[in-house]
mmCIF file of C-alpha atoms in Angstrom:
data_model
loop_
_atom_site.group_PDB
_atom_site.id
_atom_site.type_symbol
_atom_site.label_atom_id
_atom_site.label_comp_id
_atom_site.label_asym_id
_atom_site.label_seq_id
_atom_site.Cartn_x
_atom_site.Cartn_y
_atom_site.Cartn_z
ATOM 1 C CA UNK A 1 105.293 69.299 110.005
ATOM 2 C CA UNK A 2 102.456 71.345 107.989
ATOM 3 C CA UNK A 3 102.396 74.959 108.701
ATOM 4 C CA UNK A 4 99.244 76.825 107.357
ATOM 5 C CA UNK A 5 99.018 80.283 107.162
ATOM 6 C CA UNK A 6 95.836 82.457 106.873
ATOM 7 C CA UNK A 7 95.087 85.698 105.714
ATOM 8 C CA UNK A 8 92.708 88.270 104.442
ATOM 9 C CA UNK A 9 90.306 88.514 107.193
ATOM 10 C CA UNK A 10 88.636 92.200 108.419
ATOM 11 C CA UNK A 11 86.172 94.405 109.025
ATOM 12 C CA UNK A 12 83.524 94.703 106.264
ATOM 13 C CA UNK A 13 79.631 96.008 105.478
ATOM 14 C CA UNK A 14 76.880 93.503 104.719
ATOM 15 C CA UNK A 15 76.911 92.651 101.056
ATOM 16 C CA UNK A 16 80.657 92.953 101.321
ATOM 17 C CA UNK A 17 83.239 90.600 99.968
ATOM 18 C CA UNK A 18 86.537 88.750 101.282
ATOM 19 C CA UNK A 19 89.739 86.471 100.084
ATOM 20 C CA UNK A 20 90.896 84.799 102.600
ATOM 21 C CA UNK A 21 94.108 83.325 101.672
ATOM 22 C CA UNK A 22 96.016 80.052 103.252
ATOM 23 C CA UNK A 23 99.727 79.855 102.850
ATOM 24 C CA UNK A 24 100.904 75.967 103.115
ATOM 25 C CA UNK A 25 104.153 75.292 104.017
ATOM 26 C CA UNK A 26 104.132 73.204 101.096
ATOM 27 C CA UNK A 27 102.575 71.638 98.156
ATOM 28 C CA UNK A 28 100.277 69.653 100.537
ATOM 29 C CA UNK A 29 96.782 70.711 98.833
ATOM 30 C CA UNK A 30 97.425 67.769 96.335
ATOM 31 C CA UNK A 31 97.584 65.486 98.452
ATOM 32 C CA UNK A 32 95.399 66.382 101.576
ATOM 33 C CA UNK A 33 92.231 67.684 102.163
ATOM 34 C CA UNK A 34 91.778 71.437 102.636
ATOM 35 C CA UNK A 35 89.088 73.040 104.624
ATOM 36 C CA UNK A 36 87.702 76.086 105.938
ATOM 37 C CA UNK A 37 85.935 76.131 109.260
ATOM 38 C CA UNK A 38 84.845 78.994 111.269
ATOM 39 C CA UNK A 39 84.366 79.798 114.878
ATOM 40 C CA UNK A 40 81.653 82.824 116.203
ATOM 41 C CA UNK A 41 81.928 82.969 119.967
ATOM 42 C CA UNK A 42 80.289 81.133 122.326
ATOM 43 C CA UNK A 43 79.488 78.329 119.487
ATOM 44 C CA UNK A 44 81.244 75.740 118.251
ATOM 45 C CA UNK A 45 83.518 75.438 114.959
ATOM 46 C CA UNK A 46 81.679 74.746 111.614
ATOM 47 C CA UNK A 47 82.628 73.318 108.304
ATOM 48 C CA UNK A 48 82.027 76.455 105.688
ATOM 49 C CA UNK A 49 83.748 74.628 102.428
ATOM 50 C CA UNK A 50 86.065 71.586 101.645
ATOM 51 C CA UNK A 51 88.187 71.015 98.825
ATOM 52 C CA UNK A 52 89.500 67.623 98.032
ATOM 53 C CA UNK A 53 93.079 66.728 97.074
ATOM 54 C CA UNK A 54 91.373 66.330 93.653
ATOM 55 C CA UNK A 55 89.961 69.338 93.598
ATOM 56 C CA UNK A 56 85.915 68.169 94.874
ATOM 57 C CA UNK A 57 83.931 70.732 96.526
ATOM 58 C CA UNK A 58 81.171 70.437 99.494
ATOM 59 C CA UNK A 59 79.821 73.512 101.146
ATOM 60 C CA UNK A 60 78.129 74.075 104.309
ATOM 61 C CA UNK A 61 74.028 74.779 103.096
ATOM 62 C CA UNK A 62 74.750 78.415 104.676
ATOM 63 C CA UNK A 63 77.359 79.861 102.679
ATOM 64 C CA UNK A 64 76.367 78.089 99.208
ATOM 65 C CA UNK A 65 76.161 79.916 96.288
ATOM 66 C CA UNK A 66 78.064 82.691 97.818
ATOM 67 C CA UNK A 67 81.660 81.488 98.865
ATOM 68 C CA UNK A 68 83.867 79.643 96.924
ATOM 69 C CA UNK A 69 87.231 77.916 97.938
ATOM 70 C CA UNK A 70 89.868 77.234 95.566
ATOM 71 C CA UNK A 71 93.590 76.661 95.447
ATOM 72 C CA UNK A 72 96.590 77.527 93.524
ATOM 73 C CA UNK A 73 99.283 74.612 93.718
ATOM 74 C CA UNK A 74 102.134 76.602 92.251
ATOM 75 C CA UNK A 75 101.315 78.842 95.175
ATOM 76 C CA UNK A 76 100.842 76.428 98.241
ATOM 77 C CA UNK A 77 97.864 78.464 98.541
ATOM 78 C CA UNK A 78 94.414 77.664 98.961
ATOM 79 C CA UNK A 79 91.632 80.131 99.393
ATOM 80 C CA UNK A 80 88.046 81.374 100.565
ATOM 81 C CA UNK A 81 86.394 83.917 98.619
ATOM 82 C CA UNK A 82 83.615 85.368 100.160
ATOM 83 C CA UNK A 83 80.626 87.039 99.068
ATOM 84 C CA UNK A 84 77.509 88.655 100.165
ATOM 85 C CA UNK A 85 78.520 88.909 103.123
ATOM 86 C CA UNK A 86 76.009 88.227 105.912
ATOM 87 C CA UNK A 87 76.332 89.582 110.114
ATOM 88 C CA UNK A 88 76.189 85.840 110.481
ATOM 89 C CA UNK A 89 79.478 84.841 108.800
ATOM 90 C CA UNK A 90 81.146 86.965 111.545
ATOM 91 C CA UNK A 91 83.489 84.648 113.159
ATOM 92 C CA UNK A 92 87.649 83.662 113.618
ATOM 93 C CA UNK A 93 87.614 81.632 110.342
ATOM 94 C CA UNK A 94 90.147 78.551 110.114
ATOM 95 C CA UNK A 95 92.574 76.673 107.586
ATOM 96 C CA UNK A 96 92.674 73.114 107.866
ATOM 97 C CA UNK A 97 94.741 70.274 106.247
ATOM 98 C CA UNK A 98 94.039 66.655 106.857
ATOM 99 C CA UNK A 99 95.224 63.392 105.412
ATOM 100 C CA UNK A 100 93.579 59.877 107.274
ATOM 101 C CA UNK A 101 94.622 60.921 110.830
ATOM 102 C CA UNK A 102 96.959 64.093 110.092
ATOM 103 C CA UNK A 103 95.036 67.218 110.495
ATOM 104 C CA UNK A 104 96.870 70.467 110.909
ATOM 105 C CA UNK A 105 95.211 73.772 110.865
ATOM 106 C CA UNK A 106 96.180 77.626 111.333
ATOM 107 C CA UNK A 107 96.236 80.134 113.357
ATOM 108 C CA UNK A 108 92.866 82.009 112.285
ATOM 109 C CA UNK A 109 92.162 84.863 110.742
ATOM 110 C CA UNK A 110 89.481 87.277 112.255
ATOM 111 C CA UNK A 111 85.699 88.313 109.745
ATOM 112 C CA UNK A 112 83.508 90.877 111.071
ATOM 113 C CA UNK A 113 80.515 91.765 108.812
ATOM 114 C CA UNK A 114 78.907 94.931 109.723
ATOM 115 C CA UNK A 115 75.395 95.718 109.753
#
């Protein structure tokens, strides 16, 4: 059973930045898929960023050029870093591991951006 972790989430000003971090409860990213989704009430969760398990990237058109996810396998930790922050990337943001039909994700980790 996959157990992912996030962390790093909070309150900051427009223009801001954030690392949000996702503890794996082990050295999965090599293998599967990690992703980072978000969640702003009263829509519906959205792909921000995707990192394959050999290390390909694909971002959602709205956060391009200003967040970047990465990973650190000697860590079982993959990451979000976050920058420019807009009021729009407030949401409950999401770590998510998948492999063909597995698909775990975390708890969720809370980003306001204030205006």
């Amino acid at each position: 059973q996959v157990q992912l972790v996030e962390s790093g989430g909070g309150l900051v000003q427009v223009g801001g930045s954030l690392r949000l971090s996702c503890a794996a409860s082990g050295n999965i990213f090599t293998v599967y898929t990690m992703g980072w989704y978000r969640q702003a009430p009263g829509k519906q969760r959205e792909l921000v960023a995707l990192m394959t398990n050999i290390g390909s990237t694909n971002y959602a058109d709205s956060v391009k050029g200003r967040f970047t996810i990465s990973r650190d396998n000697a860590k079982n930790t993959g990451y979000l870093q976050m920058n420019s922050l807009k009021p729009e990337d407030t949401a409950v943001y999401y770590c998510n591991a998948v492999l063909v039909t597995m698909s775990y994700w975390g708890q969720g980790t809370q980003v306001t951006v204030s205006s």
